[in-house]
Short mmCIF file of C-alpha atoms in Angstrom, two decimals:
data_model
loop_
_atom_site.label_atom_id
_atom_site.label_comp_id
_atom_site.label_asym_id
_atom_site.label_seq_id
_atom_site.Cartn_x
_atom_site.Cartn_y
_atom_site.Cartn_z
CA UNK A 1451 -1.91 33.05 4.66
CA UNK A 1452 -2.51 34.33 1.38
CA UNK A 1453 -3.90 31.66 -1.43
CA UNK A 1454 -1.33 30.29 -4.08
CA UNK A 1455 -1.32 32.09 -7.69
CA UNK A 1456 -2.95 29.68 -10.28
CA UNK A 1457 -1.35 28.99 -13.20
CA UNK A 1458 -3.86 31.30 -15.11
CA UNK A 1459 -3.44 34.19 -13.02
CA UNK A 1460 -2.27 37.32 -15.10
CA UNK A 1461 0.91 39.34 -14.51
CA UNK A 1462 0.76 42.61 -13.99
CA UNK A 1463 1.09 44.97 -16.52
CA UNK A 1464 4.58 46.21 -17.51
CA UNK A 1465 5.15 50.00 -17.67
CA UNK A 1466 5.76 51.08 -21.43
CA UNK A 1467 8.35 53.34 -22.82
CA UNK A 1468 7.50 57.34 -22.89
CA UNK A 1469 6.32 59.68 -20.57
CA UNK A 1470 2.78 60.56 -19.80
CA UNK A 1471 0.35 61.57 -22.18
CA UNK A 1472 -0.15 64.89 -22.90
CA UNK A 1473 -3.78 66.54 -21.27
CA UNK A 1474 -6.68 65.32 -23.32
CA UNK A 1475 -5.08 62.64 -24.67
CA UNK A 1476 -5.45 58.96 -24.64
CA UNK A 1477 -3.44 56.90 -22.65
CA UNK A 1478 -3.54 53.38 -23.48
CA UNK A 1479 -0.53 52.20 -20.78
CA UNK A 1480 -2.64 53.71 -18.12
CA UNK A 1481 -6.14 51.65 -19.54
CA UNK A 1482 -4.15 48.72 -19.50
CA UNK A 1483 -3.03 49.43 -15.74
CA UNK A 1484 -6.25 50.37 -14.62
CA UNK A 1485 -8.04 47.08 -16.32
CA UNK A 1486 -5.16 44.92 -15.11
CA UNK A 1487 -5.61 46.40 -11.44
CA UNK A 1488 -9.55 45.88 -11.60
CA UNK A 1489 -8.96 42.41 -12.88
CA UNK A 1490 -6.86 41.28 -10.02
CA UNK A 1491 -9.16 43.25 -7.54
CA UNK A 1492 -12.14 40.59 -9.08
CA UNK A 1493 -9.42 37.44 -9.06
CA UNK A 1494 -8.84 38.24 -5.73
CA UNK A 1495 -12.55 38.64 -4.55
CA UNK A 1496 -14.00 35.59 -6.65
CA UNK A 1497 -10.65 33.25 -4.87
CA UNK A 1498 -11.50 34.29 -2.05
CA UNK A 1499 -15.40 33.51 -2.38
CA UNK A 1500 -15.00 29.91 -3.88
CA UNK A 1501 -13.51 26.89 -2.60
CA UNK A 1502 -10.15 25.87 -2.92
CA UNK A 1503 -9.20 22.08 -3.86
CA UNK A 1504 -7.01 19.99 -3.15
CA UNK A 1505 -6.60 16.69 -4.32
CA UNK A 1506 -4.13 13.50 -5.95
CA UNK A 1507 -6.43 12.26 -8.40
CA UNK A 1508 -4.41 13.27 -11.20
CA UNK A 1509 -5.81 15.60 -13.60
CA UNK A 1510 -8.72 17.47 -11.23
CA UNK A 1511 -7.26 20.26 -9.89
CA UNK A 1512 -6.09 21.51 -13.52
CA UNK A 1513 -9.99 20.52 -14.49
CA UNK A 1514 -10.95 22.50 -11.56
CA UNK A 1515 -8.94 25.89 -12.26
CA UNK A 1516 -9.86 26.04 -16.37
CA UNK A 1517 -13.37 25.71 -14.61
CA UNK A 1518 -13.28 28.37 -12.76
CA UNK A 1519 -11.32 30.54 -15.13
CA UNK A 1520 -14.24 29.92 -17.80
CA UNK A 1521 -16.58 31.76 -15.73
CA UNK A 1522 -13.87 34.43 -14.88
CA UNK A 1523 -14.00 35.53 -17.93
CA UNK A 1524 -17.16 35.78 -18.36
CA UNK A 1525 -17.81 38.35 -16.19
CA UNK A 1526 -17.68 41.67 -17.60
CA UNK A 1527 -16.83 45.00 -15.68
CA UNK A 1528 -18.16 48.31 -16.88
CA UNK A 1529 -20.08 50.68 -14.96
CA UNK A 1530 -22.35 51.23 -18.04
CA UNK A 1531 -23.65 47.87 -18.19
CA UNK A 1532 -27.01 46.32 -16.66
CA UNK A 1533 -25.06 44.53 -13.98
CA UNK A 1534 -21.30 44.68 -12.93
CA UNK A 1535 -20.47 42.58 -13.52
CA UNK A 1536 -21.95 41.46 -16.52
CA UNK A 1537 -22.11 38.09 -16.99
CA UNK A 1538 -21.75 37.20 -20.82
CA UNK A 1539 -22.42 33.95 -22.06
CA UNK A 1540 -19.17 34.53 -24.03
CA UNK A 1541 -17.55 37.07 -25.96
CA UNK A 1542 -13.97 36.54 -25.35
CA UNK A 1543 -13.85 36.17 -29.30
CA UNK A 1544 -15.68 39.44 -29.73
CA UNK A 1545 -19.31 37.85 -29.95
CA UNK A 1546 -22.26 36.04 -28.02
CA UNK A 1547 -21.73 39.21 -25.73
CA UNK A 1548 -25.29 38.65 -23.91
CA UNK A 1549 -26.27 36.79 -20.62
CA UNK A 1550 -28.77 33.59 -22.09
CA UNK A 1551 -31.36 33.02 -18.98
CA UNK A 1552 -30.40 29.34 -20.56
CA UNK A 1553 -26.65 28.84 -19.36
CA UNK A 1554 -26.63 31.32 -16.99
CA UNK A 1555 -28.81 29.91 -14.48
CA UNK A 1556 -28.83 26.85 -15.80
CA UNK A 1557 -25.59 24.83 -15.89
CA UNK A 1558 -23.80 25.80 -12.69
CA UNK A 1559 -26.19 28.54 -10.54
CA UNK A 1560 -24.47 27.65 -7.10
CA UNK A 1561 -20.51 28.48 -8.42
CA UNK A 1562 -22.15 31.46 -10.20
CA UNK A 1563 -23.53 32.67 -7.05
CA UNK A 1564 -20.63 32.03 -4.91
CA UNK A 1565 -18.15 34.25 -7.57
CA UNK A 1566 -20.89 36.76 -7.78
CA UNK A 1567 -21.67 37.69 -4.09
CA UNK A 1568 -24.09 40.29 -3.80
CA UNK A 1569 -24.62 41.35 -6.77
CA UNK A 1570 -25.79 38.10 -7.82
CA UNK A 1571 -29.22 38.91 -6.80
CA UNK A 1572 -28.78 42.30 -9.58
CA UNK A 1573 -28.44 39.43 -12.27
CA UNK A 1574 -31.46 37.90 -10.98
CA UNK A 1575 -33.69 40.67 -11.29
CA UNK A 1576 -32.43 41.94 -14.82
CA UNK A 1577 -33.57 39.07 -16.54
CA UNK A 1578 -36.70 39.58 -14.54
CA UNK A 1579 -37.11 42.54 -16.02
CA UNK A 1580 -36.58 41.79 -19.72
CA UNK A 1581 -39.49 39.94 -20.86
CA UNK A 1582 -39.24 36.39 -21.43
CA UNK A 1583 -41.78 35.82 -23.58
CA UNK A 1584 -40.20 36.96 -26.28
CA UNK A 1585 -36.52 36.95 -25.74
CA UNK A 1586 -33.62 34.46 -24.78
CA UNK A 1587 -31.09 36.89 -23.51
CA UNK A 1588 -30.39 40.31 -22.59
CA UNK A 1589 -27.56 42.71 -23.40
CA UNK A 1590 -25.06 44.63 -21.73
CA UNK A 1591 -28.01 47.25 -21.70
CA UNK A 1592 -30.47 45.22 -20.67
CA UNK A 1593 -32.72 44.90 -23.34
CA UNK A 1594 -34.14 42.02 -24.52
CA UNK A 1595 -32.80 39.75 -27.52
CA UNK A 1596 -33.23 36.51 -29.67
CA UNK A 1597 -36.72 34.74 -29.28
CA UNK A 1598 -38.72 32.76 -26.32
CA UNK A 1599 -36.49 29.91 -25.40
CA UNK A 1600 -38.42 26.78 -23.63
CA UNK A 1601 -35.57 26.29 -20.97
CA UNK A 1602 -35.93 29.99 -19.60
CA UNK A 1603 -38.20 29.65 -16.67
CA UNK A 1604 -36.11 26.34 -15.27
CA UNK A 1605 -32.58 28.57 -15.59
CA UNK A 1606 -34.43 31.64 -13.84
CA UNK A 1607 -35.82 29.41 -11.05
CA UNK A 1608 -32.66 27.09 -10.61
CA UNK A 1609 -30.91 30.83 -10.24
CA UNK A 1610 -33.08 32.04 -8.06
CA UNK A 1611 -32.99 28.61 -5.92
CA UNK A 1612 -29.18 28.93 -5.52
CA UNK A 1613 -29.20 32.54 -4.69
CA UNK A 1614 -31.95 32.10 -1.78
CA UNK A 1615 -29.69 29.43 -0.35
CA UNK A 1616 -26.70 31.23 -0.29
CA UNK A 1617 -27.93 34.51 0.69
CA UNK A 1618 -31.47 34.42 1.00
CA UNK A 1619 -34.30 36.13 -1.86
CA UNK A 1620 -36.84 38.35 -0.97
CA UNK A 1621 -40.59 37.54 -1.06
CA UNK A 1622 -42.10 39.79 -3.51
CA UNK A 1623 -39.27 38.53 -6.04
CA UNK A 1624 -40.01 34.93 -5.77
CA UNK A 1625 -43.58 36.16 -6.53
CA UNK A 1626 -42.11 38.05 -9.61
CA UNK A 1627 -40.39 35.36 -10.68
CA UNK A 1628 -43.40 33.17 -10.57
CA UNK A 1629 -45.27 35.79 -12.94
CA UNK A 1630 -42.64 35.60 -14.92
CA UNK A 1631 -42.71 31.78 -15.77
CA UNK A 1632 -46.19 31.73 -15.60
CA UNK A 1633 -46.19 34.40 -18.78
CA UNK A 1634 -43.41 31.96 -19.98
CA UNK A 1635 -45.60 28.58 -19.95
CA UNK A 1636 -48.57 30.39 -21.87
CA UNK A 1637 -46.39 31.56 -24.64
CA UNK A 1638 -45.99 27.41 -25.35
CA UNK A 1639 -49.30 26.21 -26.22
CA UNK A 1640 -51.02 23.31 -23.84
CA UNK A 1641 -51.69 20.00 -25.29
CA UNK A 1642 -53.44 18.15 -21.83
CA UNK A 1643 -50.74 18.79 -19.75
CA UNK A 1644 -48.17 19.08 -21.44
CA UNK A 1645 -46.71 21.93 -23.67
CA UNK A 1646 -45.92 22.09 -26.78
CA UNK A 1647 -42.66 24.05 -26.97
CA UNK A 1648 -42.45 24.02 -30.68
CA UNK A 1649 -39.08 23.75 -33.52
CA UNK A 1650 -35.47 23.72 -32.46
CA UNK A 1651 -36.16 28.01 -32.92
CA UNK A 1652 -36.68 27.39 -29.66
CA UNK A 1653 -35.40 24.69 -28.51
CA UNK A 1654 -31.52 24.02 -28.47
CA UNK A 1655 -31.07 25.11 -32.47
CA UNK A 1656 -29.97 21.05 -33.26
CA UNK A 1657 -29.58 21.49 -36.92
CA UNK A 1658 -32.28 18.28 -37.49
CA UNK A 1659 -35.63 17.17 -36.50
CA UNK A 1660 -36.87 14.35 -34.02
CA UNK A 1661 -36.64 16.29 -30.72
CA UNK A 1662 -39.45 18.80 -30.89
CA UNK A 1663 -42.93 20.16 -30.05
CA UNK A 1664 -44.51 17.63 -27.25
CA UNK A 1665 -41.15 16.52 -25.64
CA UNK A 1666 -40.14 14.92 -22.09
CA UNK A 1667 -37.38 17.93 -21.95
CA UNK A 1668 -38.32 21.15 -20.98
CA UNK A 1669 -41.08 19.48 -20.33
CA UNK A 1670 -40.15 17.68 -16.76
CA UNK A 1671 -37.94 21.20 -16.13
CA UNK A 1672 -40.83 22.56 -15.61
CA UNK A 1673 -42.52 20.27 -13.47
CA UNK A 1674 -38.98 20.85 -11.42
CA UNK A 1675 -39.70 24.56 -11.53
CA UNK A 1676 -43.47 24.10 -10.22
CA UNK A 1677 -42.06 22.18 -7.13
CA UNK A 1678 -38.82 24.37 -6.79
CA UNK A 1679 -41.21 27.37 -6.88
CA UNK A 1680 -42.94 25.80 -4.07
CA UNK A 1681 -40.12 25.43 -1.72
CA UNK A 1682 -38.98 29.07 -2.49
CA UNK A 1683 -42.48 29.94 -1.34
CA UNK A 1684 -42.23 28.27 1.79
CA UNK A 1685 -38.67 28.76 2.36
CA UNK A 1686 -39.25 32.57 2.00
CA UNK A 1687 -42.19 33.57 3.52
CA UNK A 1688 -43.51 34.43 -0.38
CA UNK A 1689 -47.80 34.33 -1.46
CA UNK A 1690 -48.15 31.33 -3.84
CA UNK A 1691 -50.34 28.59 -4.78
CA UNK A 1692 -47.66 26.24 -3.44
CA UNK A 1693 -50.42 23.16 -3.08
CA UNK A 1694 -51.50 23.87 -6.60
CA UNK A 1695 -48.01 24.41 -8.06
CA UNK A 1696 -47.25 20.74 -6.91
CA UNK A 1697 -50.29 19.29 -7.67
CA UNK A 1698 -49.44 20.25 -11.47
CA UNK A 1699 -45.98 18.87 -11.03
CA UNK A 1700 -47.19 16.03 -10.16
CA UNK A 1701 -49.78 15.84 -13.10
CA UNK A 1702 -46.90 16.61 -15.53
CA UNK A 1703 -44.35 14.17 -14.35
CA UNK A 1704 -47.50 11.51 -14.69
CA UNK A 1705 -48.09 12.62 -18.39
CA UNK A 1706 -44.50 12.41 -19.34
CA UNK A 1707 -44.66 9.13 -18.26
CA UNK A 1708 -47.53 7.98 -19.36
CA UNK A 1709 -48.14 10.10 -23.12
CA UNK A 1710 -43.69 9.77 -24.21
CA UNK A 1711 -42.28 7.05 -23.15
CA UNK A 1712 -41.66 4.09 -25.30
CA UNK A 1713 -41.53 1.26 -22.98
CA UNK A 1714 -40.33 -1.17 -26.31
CA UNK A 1715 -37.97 1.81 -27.15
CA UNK A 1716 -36.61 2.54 -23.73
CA UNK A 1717 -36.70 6.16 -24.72
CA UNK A 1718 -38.95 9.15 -24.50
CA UNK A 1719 -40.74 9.79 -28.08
CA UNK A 1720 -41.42 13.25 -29.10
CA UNK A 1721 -45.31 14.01 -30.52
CA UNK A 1722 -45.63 16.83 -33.30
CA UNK A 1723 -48.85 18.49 -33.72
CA UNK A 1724 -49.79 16.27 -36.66
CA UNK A 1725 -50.58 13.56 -34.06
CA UNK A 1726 -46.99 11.46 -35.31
CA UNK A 1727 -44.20 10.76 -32.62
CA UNK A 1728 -40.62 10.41 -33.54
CA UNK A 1729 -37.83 8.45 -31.84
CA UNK A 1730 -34.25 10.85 -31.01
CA UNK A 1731 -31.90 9.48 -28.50
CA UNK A 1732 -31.01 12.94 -27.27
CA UNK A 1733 -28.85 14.05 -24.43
CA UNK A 1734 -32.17 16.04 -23.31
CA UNK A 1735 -33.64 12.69 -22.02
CA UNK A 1736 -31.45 12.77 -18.66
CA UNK A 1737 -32.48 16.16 -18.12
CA UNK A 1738 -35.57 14.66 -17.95
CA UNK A 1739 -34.06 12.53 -15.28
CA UNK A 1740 -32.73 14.90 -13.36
CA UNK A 1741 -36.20 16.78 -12.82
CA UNK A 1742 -37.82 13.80 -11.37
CA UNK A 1743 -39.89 12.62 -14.49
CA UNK A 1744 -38.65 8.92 -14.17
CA UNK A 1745 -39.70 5.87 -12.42
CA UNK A 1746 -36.83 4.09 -11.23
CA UNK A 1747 -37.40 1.20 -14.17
CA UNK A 1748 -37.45 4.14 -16.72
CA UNK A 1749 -34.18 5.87 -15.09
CA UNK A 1750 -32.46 2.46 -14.89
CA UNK A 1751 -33.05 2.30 -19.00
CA UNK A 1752 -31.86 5.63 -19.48
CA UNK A 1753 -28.26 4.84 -17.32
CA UNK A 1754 -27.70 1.91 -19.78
CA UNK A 1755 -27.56 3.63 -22.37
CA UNK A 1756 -24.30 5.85 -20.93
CA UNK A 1757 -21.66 3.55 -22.54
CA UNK A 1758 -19.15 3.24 -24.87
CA UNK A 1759 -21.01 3.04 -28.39
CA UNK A 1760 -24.04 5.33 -27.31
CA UNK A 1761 -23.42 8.19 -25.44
CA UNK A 1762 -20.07 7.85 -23.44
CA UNK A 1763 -16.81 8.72 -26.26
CA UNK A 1764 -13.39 8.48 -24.76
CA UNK A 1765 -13.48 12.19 -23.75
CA UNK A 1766 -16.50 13.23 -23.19
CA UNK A 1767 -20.27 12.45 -24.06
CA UNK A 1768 -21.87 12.92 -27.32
CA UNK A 1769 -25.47 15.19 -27.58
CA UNK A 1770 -27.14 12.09 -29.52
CA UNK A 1771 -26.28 8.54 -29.34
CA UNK A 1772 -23.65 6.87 -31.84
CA UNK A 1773 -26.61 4.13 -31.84
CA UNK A 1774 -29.67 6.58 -32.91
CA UNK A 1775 -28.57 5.92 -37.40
CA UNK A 1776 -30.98 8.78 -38.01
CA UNK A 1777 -30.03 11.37 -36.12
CA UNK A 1778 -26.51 11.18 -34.96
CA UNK A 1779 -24.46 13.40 -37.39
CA UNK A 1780 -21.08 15.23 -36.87
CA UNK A 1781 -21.53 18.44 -38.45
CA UNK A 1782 -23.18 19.88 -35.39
CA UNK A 1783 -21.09 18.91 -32.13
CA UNK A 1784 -22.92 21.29 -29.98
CA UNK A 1785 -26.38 19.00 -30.04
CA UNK A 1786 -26.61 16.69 -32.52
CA UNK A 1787 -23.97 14.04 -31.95
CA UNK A 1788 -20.20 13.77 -32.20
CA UNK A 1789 -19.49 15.73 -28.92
CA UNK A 1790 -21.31 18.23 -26.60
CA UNK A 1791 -22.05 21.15 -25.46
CA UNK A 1792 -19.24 22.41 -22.84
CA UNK A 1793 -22.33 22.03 -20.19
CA UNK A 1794 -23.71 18.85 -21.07
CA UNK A 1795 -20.52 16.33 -19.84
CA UNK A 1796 -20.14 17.70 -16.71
CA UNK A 1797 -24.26 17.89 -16.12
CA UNK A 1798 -24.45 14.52 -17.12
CA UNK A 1799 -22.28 13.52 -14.02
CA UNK A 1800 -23.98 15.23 -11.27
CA UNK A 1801 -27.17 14.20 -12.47
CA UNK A 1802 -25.55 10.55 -11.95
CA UNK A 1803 -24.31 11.61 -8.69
CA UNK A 1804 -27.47 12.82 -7.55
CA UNK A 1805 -28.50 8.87 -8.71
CA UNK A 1806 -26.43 7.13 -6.33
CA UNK A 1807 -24.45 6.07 -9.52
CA UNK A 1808 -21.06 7.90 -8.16
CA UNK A 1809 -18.68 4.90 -10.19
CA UNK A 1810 -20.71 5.81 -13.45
CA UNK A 1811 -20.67 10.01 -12.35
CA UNK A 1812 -16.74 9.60 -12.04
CA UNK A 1813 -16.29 7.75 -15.32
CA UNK A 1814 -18.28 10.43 -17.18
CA UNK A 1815 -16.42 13.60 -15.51
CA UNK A 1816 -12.92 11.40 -15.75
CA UNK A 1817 -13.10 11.77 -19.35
CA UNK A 1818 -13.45 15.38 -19.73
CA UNK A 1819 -10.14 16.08 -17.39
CA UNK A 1820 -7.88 16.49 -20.61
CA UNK A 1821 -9.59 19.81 -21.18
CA UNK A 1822 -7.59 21.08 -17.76
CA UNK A 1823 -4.89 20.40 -19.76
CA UNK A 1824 -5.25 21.92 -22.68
CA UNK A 1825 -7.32 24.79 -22.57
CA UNK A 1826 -7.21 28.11 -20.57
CA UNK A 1827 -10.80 28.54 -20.62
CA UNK A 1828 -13.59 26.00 -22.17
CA UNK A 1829 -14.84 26.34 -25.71
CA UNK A 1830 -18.72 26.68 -26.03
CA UNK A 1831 -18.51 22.76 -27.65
CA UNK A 1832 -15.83 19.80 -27.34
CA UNK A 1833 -15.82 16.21 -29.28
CA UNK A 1834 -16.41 12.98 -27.36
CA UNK A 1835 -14.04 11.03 -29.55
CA UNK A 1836 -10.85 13.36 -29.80
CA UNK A 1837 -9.37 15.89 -27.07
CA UNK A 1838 -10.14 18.60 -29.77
CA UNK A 1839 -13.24 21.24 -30.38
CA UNK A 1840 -14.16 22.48 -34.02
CA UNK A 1841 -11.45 24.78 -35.04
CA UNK A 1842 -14.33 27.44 -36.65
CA UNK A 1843 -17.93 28.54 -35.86
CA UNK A 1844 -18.51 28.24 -32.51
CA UNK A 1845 -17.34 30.43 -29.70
CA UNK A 1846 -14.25 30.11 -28.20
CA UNK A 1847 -15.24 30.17 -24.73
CA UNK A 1848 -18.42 30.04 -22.96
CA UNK A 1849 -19.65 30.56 -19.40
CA UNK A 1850 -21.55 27.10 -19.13
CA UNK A 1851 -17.69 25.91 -18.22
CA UNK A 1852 -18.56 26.69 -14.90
CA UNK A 1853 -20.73 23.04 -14.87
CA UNK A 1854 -17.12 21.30 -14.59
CA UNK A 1855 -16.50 22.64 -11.00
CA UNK A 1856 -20.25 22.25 -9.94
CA UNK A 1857 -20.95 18.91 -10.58
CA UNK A 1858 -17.12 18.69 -8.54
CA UNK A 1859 -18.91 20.63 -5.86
CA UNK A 1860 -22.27 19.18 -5.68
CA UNK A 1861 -21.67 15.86 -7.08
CA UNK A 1862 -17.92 14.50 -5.92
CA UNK A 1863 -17.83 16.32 -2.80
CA UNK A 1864 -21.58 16.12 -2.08
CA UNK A 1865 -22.24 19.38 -1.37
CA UNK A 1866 -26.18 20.17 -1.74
CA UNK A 1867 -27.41 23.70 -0.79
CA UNK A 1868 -30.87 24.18 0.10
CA UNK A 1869 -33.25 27.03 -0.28
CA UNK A 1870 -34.10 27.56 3.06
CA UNK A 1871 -30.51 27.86 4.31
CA UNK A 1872 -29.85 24.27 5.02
CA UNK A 1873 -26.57 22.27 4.04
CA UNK A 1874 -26.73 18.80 3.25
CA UNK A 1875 -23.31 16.53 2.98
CA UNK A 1876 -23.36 13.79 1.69
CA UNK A 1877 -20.07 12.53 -0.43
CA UNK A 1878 -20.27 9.75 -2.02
CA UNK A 1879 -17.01 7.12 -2.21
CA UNK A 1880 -14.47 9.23 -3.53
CA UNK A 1881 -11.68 8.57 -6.37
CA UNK A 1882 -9.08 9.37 -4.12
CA UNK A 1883 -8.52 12.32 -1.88
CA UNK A 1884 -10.49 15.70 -2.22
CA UNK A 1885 -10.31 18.07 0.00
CA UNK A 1886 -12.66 21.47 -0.85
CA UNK A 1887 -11.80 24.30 1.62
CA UNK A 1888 -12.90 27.35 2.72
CA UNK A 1889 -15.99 27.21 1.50
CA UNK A 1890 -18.66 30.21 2.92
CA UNK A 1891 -22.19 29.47 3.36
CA UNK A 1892 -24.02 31.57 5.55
CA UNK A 1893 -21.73 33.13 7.29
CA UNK A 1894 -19.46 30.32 8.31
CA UNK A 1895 -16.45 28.45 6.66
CA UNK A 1896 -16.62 25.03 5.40
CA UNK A 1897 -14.36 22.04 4.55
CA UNK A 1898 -14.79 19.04 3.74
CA UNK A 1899 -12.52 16.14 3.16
CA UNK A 1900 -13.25 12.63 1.16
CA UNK A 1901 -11.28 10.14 0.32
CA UNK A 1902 -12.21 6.10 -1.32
CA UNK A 1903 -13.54 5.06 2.72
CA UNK A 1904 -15.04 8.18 3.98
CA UNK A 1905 -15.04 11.98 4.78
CA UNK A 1906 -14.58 14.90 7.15
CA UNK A 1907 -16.62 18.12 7.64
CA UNK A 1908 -15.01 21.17 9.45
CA UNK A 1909 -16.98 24.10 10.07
CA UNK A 1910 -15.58 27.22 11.59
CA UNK A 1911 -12.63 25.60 12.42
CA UNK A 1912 -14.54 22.27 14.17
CA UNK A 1913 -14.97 18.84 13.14
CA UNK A 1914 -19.11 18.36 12.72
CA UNK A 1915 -20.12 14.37 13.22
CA UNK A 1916 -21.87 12.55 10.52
CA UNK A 1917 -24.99 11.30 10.65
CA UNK A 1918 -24.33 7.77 9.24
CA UNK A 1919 -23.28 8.89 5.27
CA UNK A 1920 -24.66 12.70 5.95
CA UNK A 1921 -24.29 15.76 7.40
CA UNK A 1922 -27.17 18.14 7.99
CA UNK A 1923 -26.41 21.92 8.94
CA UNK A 1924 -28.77 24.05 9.61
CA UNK A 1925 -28.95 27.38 9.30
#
């Protein structure tokens, strides 16, 4: 039985008036057949290589679908370009027309895979193969553009990471890839062991100061990259230095600790090369969280602070605290307070998922479920205070929209790939009922079924036992 046509679906194209173009000439009706044909052929194959949901929490499945359809439309399909499909960071406006390493790889890897298939592994290697050092992004062609960016290597290894658990990575290009962020690291300058990954030129472009040079964020990322690295290694059969690679994780996550955070503060502090340290109560902190630089009192401060006043607006997050007076400003949604980059909401609940802090996840992604609603694809920024994004300047859609229906997959229904081939399921309590199905890992086909006092896993057709609150497949 075939799937149900979303509501975003497109019709296909209506024959026009006229008869057929003369030889030689152009014939738009036919483009527009041909494009509308090659669109459904990649609606089609992407449907068929996600999950589909089901649910009656109200709002979700809408949130779901305008999730899905932001990365749809992101992916770009011409013969001529570097991959095919290409997948732009945006462009649907006519601009940002480039695949960042950044939000790539780095919001939602594992739905990017899935919608990708084979050739995810071609998108993979041609970042590889533009150099890092010196540029963000590539082009259609694949040449390099913009400057270094300090989140690079974690988006390349996070994409690499989902790719080898979904369809496995070859050796020699985990040992390419650790080249690669090797040559990344020494293009940021050590200070002990930490890096010092300079202005907002290339950091996240916040339009002030406070959040720079010696931070916690990128610099627990790539701690997380060191260790992910590691397991790739292992996982793959590939020739690394995995007992070194951890040993400097572990060195970094110590430093973090021990050099930025403010224990009077509750916050990391940022240290410029001057020797001063500022104070920024940035959204970056909790990626700091998520890659493991926190002890549980210093994670437990960090939660707090996702309220109503600080960081939690009624729909959405904000990219600085309402309660940081010297930095929190409106005139730049995207990172420096008012709102948030599309990413950052949903990112922000999975990394509270992955906390054991489902009731606090839920509340965060519960307030970004409007956007189901009212957009057919998500803006590159939203405000936290009104279901609205900035009418000019920013683009109008942007592949980091994908994060919605990740943190649904990983986070609500507990869904946690490894790199190695191993599935781990582990929903937590769940708002009501959510059902994802026909999801295809390794070769079989998965569902999975939670609802506010438990959940089901089916594979192949089979109901699988839990192992108390988990279960384990292996591959």
């Amino acid at each position: 039985m075939g799937r149900p046509a979303l509501p975003w679906a497109p019709a296909p194209a209506a024959r026009r008036g006229g008869g057929p173009a003369g030889a030689g000439e152009p014939d738009p009706a036919a483009w527009a057949r041909q494009a509308t044909a090659r669109w459904e052929r990649r609606l089609a194959a992407v449907l068929d290589a996600v999950p589909r949901l089901e649910t009656d929490v109200p709002g979700l499945a809408a949130y779901w679908h305008r999730s899905l359809a932001s990365g749809l439309v992101c992916l770009w399909d011409n013969p001529a370009f570097v991959t095919n499909p290409f997948v732009a960071t945006s462009g649907i406006d006519g601009g940002a027309l480039c695949a960042y390493a950044w939000d790539t790889g780095g919001y939602a890897p594992h739905l990017l895979t899935l919608m990708l298939g084979d050739t995810a592994t071609d998108l993979l290697e041609a970042l590889l193969k533009a150099d890092l050092t010196r540029h963000y992004a590539i082009g259609p062609d694949g040449a390099g553009l913009g400057v270094a960016y300090a989140y690079s290597g974690w988006s390349l290894v996070t994409l690499a990471t989902a790719v080898a658990s979904h369809r496995g990575v070859r050796p020699d290009l985990v040992e390419r890839l650790h080249d690669t962020v090797s040559a990344l690291d020494a293009r940021f300058p050590a200070v002990g062991e930490l890096r010092d990954y300079g202005t907002q030129h290339n950091l996240l472009e916040m339009r002030g100061a406070g959040w720079e040079h010696v931070v916690a964020s990128p610099n627990a990322e790539r701690a997380g990259y060191l260790d992910a690295l590691a397991e790739l290694a292992e996982a793959g059969g590939a020739v690394l230095p995995v007992d070194a690679l951890r040993a400097t994780a572990r060195r970094v996550r110590a430093a973090i600790a021990d050099e930025l955070w403010d224990a009077e503060a509750r916050w990391f502090r940022s240290r410029y090369p001057d020797g001063h340290t500022e104070l920024a109560y940035s959204i970056q902190a909790f990626d700091a969280l998520r890659a493991g630089a926190c002890t549980p009192e210093m994670a437990a401060e960090l939660i707090a602070r996702v309220r109503p006043g600080a960081f939690l607006g009624a729909y959405g997050v904000s990219s600085v605290s309402a309660e940081d007076e010297r930095h929190y400003e409106l005139g730049d949604t995207d990172w420096s307070g008012g709102g948030a980059y599309t990413g950052e909401g949903p990112q922000l609940a999975l990394t509270l998922w992955e906390q054991g802090r489902p009731d606090l996840a839920w509340t965060v992604l519960s307030r970004l479920l409007w956007m189901g609603e009212h957009y057919p694809y998500f803006p590159q920024e939203h405000y936290c205070d009104r279901p609205a994004a900035p009418p000019a300047g920013r683009r109008a859609n942007i592949v980091a929209g994908l994060t919605g229906a990740e943190a649904i997959l990983l986070g609500l229904a507990g869904i946690r790939p490894r790199p190695d081939g191993t599935l781990v399921i582990a929903p937590p309590p769940a708002p009501g009922r959510i059902a994802l199905r026909g999801l295809r890992y390794r070769d079989r086909r998965i569902d999975v079924e939670c609802t506010p006092h438990g959940f089901t896993v089916t594979v192949d057709g089979r109901p699988v036992p839990a192992d108390g609150s988990t279960v384990v497949l292996r591959p």
